[in-house]
Coordinates of C-alpha atoms and ligand atoms in Angstrom, one line a residue:
Chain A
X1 CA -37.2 17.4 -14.2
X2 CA -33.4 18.8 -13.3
X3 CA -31.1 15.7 -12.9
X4 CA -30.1 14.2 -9.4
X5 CA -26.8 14.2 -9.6
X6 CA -25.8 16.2 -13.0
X7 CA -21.8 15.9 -14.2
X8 CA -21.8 18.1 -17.0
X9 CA -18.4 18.0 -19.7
X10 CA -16.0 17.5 -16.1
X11 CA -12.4 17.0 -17.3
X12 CA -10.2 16.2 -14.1
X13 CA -6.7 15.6 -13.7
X14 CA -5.1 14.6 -10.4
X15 CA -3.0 17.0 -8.8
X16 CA -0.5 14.1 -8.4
X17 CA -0.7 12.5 -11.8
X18 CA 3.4 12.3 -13.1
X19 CA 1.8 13.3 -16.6
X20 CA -0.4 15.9 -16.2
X21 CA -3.0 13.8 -18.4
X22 CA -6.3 14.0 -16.8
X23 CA -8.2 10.8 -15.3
X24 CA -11.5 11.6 -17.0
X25 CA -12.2 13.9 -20.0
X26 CA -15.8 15.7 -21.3
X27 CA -17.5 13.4 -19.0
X28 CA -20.9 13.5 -19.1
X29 CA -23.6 11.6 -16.7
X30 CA -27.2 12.5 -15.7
X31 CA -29.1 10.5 -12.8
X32 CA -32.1 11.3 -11.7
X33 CA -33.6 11.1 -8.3
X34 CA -34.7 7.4 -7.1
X35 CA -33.0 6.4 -9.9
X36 CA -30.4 2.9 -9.9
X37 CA -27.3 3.8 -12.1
X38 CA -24.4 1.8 -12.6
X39 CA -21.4 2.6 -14.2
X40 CA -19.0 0.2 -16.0
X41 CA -15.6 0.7 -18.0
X42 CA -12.7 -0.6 -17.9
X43 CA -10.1 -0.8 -15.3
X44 CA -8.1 2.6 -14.6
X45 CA -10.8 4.3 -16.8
X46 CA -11.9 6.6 -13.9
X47 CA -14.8 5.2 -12.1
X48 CA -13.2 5.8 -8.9
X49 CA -12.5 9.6 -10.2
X50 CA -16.3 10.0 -11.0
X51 CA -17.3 8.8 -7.5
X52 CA -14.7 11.2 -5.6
X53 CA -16.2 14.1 -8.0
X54 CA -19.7 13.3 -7.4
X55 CA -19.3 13.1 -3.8
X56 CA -17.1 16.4 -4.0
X57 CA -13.9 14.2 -2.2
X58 CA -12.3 16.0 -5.8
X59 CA -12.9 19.0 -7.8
X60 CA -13.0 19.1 -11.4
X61 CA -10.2 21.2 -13.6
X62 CA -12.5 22.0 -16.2
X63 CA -16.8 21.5 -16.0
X64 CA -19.5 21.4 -13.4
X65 CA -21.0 18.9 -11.0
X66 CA -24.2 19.2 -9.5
X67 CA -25.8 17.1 -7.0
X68 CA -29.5 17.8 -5.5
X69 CA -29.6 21.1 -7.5
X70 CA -26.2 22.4 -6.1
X71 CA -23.2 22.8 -7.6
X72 CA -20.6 20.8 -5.9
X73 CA -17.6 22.7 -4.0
X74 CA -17.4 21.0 -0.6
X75 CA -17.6 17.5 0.1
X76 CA -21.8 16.9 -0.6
X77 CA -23.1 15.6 3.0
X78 CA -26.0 13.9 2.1
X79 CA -24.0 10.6 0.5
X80 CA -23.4 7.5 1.5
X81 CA -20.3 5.4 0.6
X82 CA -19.3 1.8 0.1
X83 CA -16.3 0.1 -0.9
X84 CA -14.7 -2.9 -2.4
X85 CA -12.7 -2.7 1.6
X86 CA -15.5 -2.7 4.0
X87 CA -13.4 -0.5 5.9
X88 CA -14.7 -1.0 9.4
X89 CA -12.7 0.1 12.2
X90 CA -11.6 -2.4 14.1
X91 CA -11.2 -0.5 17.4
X92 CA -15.1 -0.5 17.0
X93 CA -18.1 -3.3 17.0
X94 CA -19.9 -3.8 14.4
X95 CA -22.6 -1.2 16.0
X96 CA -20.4 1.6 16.9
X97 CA -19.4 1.4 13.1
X98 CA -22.4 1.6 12.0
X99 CA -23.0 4.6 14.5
X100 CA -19.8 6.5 12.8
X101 CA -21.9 8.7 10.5
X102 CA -24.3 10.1 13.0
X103 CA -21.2 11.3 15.2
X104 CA -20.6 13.4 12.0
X105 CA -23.7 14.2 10.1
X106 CA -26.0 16.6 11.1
X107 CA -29.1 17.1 12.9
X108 CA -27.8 13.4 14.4
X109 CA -24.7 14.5 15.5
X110 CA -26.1 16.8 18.0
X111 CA -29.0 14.6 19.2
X112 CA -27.3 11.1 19.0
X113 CA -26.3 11.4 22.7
X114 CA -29.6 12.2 24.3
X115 CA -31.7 9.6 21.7
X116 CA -28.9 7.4 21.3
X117 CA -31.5 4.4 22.2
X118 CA -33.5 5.5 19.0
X119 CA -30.4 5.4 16.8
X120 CA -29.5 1.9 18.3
X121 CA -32.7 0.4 17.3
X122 CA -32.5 2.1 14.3
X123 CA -29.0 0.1 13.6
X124 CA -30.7 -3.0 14.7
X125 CA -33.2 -2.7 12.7
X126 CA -30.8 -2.3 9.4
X127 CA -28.9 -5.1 10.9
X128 CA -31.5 -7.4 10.5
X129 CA -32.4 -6.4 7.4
X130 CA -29.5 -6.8 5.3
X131 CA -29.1 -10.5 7.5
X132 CA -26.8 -10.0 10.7
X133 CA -29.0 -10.0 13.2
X134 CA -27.4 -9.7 16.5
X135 CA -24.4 -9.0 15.2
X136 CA -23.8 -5.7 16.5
X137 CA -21.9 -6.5 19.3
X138 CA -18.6 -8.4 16.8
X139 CA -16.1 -6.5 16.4
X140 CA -16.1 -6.5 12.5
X141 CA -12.8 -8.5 12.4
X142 CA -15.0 -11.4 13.9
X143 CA -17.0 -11.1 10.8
X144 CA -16.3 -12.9 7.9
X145 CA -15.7 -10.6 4.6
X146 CA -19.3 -10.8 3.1
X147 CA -20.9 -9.6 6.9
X148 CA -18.4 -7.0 6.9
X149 CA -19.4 -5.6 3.6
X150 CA -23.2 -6.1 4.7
X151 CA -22.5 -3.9 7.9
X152 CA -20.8 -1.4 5.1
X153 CA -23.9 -1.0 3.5
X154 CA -25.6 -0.4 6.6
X155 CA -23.1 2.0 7.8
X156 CA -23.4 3.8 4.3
X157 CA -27.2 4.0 4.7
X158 CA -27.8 4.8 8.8
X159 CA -28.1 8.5 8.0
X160 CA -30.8 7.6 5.1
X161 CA -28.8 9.6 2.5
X162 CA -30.2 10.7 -0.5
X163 CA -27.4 9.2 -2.5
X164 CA -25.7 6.4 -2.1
X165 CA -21.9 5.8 -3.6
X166 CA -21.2 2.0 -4.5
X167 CA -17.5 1.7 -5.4
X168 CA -17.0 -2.3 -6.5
X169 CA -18.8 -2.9 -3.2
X170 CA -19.6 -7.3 -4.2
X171 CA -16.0 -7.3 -6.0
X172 CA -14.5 -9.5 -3.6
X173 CA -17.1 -11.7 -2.8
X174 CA -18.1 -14.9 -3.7
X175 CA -20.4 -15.8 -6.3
X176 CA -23.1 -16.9 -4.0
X177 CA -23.0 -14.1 -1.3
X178 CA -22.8 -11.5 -4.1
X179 CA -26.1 -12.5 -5.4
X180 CA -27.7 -12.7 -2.2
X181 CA -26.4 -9.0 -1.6
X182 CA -27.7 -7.9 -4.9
X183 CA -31.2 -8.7 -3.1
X184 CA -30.4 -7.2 -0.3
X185 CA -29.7 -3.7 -2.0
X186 CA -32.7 -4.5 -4.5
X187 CA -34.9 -4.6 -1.7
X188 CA -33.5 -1.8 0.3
X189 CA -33.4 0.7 -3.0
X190 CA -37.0 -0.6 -3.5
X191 CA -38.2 0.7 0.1
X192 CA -36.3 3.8 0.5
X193 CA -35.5 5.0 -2.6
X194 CA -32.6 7.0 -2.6
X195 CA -31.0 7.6 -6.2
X196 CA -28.0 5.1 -6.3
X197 CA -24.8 4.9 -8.4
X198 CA -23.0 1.8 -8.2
X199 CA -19.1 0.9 -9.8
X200 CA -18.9 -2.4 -10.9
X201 CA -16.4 -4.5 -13.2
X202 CA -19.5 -7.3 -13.2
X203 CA -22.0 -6.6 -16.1
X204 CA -24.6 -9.1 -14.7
X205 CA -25.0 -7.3 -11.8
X206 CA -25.0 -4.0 -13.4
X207 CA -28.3 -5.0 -15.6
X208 CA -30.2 -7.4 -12.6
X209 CA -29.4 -3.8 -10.2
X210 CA -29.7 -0.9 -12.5
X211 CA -32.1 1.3 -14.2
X212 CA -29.6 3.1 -16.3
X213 CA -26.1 2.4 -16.9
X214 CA -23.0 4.1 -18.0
X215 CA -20.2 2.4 -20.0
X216 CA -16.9 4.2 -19.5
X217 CA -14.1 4.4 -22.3
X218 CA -10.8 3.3 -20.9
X219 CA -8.1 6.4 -19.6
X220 CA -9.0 9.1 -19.9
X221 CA -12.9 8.3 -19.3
X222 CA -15.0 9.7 -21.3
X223 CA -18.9 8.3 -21.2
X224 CA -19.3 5.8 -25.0
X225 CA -22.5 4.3 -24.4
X226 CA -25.6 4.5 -21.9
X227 CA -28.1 1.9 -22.0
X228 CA -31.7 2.1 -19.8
X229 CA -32.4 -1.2 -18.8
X230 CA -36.5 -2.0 -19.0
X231 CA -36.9 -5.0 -17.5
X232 CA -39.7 -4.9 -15.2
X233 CA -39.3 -4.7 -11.6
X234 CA -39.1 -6.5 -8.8
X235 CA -36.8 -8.2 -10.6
X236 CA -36.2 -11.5 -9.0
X237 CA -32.6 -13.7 -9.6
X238 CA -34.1 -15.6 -12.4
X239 CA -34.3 -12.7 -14.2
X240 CA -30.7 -13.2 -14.9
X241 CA -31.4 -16.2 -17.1
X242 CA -33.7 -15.1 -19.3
X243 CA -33.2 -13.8 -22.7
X244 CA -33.7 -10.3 -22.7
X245 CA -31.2 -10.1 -20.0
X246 CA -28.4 -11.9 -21.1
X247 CA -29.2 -9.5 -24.6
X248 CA -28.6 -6.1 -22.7
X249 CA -25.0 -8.2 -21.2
X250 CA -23.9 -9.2 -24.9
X251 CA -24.8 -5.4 -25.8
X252 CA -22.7 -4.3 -22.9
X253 CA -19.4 -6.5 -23.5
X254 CA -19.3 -5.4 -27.1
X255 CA -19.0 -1.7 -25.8
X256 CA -16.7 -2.3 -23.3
X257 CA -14.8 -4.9 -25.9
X258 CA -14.5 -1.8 -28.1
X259 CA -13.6 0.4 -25.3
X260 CA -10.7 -1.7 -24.4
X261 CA -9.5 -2.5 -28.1
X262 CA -9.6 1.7 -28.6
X263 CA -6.9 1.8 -25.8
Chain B
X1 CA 3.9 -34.5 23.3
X2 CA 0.0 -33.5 24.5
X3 CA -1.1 -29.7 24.2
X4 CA -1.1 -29.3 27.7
X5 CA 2.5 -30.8 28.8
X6 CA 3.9 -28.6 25.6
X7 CA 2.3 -25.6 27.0
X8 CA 3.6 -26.3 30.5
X9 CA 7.4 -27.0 29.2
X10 CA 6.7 -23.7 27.0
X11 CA 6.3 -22.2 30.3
X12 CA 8.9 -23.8 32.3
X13 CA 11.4 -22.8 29.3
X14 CA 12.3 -19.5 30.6
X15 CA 13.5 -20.5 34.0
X16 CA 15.6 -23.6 32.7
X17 CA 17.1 -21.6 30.4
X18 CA 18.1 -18.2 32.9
X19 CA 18.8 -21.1 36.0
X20 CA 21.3 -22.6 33.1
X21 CA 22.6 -19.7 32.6
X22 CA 23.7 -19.1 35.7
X23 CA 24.7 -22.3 36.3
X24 CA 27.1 -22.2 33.4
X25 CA 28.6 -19.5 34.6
X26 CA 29.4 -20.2 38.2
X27 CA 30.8 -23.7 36.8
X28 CA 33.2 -21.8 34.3
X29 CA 34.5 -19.4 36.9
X30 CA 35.2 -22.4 39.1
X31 CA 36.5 -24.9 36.4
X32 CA 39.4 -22.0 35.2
X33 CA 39.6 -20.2 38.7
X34 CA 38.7 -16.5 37.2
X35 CA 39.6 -13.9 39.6
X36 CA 36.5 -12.2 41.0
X37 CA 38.3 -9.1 40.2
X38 CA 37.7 -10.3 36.5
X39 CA 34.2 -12.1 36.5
X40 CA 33.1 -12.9 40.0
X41 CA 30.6 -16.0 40.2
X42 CA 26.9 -15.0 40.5
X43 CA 27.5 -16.5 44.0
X44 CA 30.0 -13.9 44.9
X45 CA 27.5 -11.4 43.0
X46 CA 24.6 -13.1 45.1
X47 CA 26.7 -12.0 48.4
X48 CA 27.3 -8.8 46.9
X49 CA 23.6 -8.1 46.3
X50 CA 23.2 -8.9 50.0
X51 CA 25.8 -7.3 51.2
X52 CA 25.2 -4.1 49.7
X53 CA 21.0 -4.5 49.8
X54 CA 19.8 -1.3 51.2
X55 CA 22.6 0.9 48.8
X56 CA 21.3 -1.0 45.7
X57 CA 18.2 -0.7 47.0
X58 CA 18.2 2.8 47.7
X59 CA 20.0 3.8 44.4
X60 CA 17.6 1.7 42.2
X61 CA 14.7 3.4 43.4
X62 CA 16.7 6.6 42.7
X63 CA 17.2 5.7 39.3
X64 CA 13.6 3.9 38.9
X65 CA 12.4 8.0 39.7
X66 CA 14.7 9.6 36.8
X67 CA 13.6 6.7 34.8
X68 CA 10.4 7.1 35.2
X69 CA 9.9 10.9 34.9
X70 CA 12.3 11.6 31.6
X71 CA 9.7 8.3 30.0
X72 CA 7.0 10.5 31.1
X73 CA 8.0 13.7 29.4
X74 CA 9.1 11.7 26.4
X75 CA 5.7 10.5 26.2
X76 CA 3.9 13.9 26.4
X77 CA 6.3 15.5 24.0
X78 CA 6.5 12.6 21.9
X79 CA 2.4 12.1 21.7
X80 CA 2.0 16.0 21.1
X81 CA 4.8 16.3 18.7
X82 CA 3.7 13.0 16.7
X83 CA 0.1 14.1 16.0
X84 CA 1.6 17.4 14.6
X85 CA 3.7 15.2 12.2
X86 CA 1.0 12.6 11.4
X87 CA -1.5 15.4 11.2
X88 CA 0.5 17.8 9.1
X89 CA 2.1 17.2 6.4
X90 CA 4.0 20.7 6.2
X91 CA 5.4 19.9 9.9
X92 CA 6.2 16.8 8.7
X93 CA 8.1 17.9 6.0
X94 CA 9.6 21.1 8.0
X95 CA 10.7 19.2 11.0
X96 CA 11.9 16.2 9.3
X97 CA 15.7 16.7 9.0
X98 CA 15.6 18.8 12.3
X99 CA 14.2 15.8 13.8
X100 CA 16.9 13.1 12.2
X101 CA 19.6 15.0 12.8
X102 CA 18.7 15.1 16.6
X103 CA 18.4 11.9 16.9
X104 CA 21.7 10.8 15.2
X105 CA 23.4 12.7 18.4
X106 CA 24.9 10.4 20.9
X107 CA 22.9 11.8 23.8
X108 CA 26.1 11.0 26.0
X109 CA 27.8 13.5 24.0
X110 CA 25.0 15.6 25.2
X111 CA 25.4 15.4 29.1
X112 CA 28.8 17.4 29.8
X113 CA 26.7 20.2 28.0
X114 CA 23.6 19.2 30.8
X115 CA 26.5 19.5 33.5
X116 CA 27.4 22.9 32.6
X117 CA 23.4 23.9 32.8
X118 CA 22.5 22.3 35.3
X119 CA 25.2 21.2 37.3
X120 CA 25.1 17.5 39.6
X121 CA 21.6 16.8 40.1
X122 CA 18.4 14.9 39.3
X123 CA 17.7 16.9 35.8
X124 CA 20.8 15.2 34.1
X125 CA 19.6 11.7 34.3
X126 CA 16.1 12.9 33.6
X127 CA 17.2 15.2 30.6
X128 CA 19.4 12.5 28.9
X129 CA 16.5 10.2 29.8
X130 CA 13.9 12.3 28.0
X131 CA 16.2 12.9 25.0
X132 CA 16.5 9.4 24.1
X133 CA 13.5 8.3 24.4
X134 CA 11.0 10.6 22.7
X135 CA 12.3 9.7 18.9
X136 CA 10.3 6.3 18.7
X137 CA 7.3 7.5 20.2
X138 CA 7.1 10.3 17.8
X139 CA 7.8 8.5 14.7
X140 CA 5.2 5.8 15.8
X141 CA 2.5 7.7 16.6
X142 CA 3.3 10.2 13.3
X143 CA 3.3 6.9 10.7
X144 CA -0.2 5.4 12.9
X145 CA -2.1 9.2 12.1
X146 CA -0.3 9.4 8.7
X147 CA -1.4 5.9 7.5
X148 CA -5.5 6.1 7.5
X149 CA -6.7 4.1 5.0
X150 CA -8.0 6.4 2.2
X151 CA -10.8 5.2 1.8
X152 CA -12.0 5.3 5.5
X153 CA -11.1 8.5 5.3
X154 CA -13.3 9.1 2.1
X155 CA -16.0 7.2 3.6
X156 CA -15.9 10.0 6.7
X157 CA -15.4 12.7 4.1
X158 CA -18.0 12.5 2.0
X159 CA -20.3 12.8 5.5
X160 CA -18.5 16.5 5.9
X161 CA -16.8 15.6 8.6
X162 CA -13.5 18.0 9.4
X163 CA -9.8 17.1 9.9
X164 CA -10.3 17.2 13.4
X165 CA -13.2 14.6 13.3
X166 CA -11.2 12.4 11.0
X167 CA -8.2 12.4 13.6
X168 CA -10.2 12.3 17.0
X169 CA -12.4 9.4 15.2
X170 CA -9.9 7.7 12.7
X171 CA -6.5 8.9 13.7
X172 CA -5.7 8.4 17.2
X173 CA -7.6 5.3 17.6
X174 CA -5.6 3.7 14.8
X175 CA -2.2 5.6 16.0
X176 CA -2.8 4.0 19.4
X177 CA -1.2 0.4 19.0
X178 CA 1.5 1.9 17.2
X179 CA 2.0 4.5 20.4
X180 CA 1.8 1.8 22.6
X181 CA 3.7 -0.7 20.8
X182 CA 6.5 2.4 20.8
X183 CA 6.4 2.5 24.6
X184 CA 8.2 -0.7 25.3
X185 CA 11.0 0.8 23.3
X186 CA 11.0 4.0 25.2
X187 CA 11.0 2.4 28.2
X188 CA 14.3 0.5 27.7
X189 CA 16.0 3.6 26.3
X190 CA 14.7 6.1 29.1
X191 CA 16.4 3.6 31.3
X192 CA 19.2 3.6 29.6
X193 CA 19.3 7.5 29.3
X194 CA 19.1 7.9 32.9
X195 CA 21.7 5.6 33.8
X196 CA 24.3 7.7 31.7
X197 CA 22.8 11.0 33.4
X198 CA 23.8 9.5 37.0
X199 CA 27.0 7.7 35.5
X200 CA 28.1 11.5 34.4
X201 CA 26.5 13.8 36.8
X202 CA 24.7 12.8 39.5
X203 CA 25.4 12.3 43.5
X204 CA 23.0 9.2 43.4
X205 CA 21.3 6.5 41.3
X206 CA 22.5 3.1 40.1
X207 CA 24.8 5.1 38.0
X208 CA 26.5 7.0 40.3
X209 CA 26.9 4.2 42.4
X210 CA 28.4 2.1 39.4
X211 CA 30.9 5.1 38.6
X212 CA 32.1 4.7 42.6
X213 CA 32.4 1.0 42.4
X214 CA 34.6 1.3 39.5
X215 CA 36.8 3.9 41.1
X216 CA 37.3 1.5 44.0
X217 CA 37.9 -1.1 42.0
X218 CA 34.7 -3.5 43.6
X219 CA 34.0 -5.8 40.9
X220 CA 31.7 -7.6 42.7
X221 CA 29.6 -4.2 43.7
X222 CA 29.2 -3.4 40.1
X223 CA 28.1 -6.8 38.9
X224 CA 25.3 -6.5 41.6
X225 CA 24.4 -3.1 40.1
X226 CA 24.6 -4.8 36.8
X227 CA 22.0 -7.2 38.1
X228 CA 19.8 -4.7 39.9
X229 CA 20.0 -3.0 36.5
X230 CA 19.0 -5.9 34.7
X231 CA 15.6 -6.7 36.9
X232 CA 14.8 -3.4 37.2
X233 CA 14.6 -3.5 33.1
X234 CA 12.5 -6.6 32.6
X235 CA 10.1 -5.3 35.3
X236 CA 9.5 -1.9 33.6
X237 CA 9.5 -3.3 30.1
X238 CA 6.9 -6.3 31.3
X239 CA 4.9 -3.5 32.8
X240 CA 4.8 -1.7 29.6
X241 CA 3.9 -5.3 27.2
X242 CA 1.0 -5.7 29.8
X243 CA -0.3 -1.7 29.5
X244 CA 0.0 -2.7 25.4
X245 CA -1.9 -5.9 25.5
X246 CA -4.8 -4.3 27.9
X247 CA -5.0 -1.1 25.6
X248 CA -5.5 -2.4 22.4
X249 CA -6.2 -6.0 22.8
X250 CA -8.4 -5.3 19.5
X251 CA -4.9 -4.5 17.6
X252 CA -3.3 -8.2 18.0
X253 CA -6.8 -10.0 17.9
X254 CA -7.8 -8.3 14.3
X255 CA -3.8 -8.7 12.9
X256 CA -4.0 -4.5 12.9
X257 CA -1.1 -3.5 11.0
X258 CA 0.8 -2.4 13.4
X259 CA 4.7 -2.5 14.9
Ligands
LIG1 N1 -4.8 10.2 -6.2 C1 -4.4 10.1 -7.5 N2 -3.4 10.8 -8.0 C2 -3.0 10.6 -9.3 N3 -3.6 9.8 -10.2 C3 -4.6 9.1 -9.7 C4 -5.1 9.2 -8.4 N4 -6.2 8.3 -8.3 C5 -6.4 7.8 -9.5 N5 -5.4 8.2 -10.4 C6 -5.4 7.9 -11.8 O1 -6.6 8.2 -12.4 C7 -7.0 7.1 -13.3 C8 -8.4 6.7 -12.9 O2 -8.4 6.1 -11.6 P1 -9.6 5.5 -10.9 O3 -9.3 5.1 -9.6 O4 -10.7 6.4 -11.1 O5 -9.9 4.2 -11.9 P2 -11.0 3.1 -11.7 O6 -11.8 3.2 -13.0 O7 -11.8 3.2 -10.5 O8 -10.2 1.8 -11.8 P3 -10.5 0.4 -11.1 O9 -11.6 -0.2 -11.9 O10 -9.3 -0.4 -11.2 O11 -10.9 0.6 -9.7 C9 -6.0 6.0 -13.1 O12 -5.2 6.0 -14.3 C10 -5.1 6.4 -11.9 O13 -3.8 6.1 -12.2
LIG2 MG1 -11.9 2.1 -8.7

């Protein structure tokens, strides 16, 4: 079976990088559909580069990216994207956020005003699954920051993509409503499975979220280890205490230990 | 000092303060026998007001007009020209120095050149009006498209969406508290554009009738102007704060980062 989203030896270099030295080098990363990947490294190693090339927001100098059997030369249409910033617009409620995508995306676009009573329950709906109920109607700024990010989630998934971007999306959250939104995503990946690839600088939630992860050498990134995690799921937040667990974490600092000491 | 009675002297504050004022004044002119001809009292300035009512009147409204239509073409030039900036980065860059160096023009030293065009009339006042206005709206409106957060801009992006559904969704929503916050500004220059216009070339206006009460020497006239001027200015600018806070209410509630 062809990969999901396939980044085959991409070298990129920013068109505004002072040095001309490129961002990520003979990357190489293979997801395949459904599947949960998570990518760690080190900070300034790229992770934010792979994201923009995966999602075709950039264009690598030197390799191929291909995403759903296509190589990537516009931005790809079918992701969704969350962010360490929720990002809302604060002009908008928390609903009319959440109804961004389907101004843009099509079919929706072009049928959003005639069933726009189907795509508000819709919204509800994912709402109330990722906890805000009867919310919609806050402007996001009435939110505090771990609603926000909820309703960022649910604004990356309204148009059911058939990939969704995670970029740092729990980093700055607390401990408590981080786990609770690991759950939330657990549950929502577990019903709908879209093929996911989430950034994170937090190993713990990289092996209780992931099927596969990628650990990232520091500047420019290049991919040093890749580990398929096997613990059975549902996985439940216990899980995270247990032995074989913390063993994949140890396995995972040492690599990015190494990565950082290479630097 | 309970919430209440604080928020009441809070609100009392401005009239003690202008009635002081004023009070001050008429004492000093007493006290050291100024010659109206120097300051007049705001009593004599009061009786002056009266006196000359339906000119001031007349000439305010006059002035209000020029005021009002050189505002309004600074903000459709300023509105269009501003999204070409903030949406462009080559007109930015093109226009940029073009733009500046415009601005650094005393627009006074711009009106004799109006006269010869134009002659005495209305487009003076509304010209010089318009000139010196549109810069701040244009700037502001430019930095609000030109700012979008990158990443809501990714976000949006990554969906396909186009330039033009990035700045009909992202950037002139976001640009509009920075347009509107722009407007009180305009407003207190137009004014002050248009007051030049009449002072320099016009038959009417607050101006005009300034420039004549200075000729005859009526000191008293032209601090009644002076204060015709002055509550004319307040009322336009008020109007302006209240068109802000009703437009983008959301800006000030969610601490938008914006002028
Ligand atoms: N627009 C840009 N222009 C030039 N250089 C850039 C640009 N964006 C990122 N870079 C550079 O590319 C490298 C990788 O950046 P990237 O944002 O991908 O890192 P990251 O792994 O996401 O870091 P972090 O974990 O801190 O978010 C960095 O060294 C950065 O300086
Ligand atoms: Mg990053």
């Amino acid at each position: 079976m062809p990969a999901f989203v396939d980044i085959h030896d991409v070298t990129h270099v920013y068109a505004g990088a002072e040095d001309g030295a490129p961002a990520v080098q003979d990357l190489n990363i293979k997801v395949m559909e459904g599947e949960f990947a998570a990518v760690v490294g080190p900070s300034g190693c790229g992770k934010s580069t792979l994201m923009k090339l995966a999602t075709g927001l950039q264009f690598p100098a030197k390799g191929t990216v291909i995403v759903d059997g296509r190589e990537v030369g516009a931005p790809v249409k079918i992701a969704g994207m969350a962010f360490q910033n929720p990002t809302m617009l604060p002009w908008r409620t928390t609903l009319q956020n959440l109804l961004l995508p389907l101004e843009v995306v099509q079919p929706h676009r072009s049928r959003l005003r005639s069933n726009r009573a189907e795509y508000v329950a819709k919204a509800e709906a994912l709402l109330e699954q990722v906890g805000l109920k009867g919310q919609g109607s806050k402007y996001p700024w009435q939110l505090s920051g771990g609603m926000q990010q909820r309703a960022s989630l649910c604004r990356a998934l309204i148009h059911e993509p058939k990939l969704l971007m995670l970029d740092e999306p729990f980093g700055a959250l607390d401990a408590f409503t981080r786990e609770e939104l690991w759950c939330v995503i657990r549950d929502l990946h577990a019903a709908q499975r879209f093929t996911v690839v989430l950034v994170t600088h937090d190993l713990r939630e990289a092996v209780f979220l992931a099927d596969r992860i990628f650990c990232m050498s520091s500047r420019p990134g290049r991919i040093i280890a890749e580990r398929e995690v096997d613990l059975p799921r549902p996985r439940d937040l216990e899980v995270t205490y247990t032995q074989p667990f913390m063993d994949i974490v140890h396995e995972l600092r040492a690599h990015i230990a190494h990565a950082r000491v290479a630097a | 000092m309970s919430r209440r009675r604080r928020d009441r002297s809070l609100a009392l504050a401005p009239w003690l303060f202008t009635i002081g004022f004023f009070l001050l004044w008429e004492i000093g002119c007493r006290a050291f026998k100024i010659s109206s001809y120097v300051l007049p009292p705001p009593s004599a300035i009061l009786e002056a007001l009266w006196q000359y009512r339906t000119q001031i009147g007349y000439h305010s409204f006059h002035t209000l007009w020029m005021t009002l239509a050189g505002f309004g073409l600074a903000v459709g030039f300023g509105l269009l020209l501003g999204m070409a900036l903030g949406a462009s980065r080559f007109v930015n860059a093109g226009t940029y120095p073009l733009l500046v160096g415009f601005n650094a023009v005393p627009k006074v030293a711009v009106v004799p050149i109006l006269v010869i065009w134009f002659g005495v009339g209305w487009q003076a006042p509304v010209l010089t009006a318009f000139m010196i206005s549109f810069f701040p709206i244009v700037v502001n409106v430019a930095t609000g498209l030109a700012t979008i957060e990158p990443e809501a801009e990714d976000v949006l992006r990554a969906l396909g969406a186009s330039k033009r559904d990035i700045i009909v969704k992202v950037g002139i929503p976001r640009s509009m508290p920075y347009f509107f916050g722009s407007l009180k500004v305009a407003i207190t220059l137009a004014y002050v554009g248009s007051v030049i216009g009449e002072y320099n070339a016009s038959n009417v206006g607050v101006g005009n009738l300034m420039a004549r009460a200075s000729a005859d020497f009526n000191v008293p006239l032209l601090f009644a102007a002076l204060i015709a001027l002055a509550v004319l200015g307040v009322v336009m600018y008020a109007i302006t704060v209240i068109v802000e806070r009703r437009m983008t209410g959301w800006a000030q509630r969610s601490n938008f980062a914006a002028a």
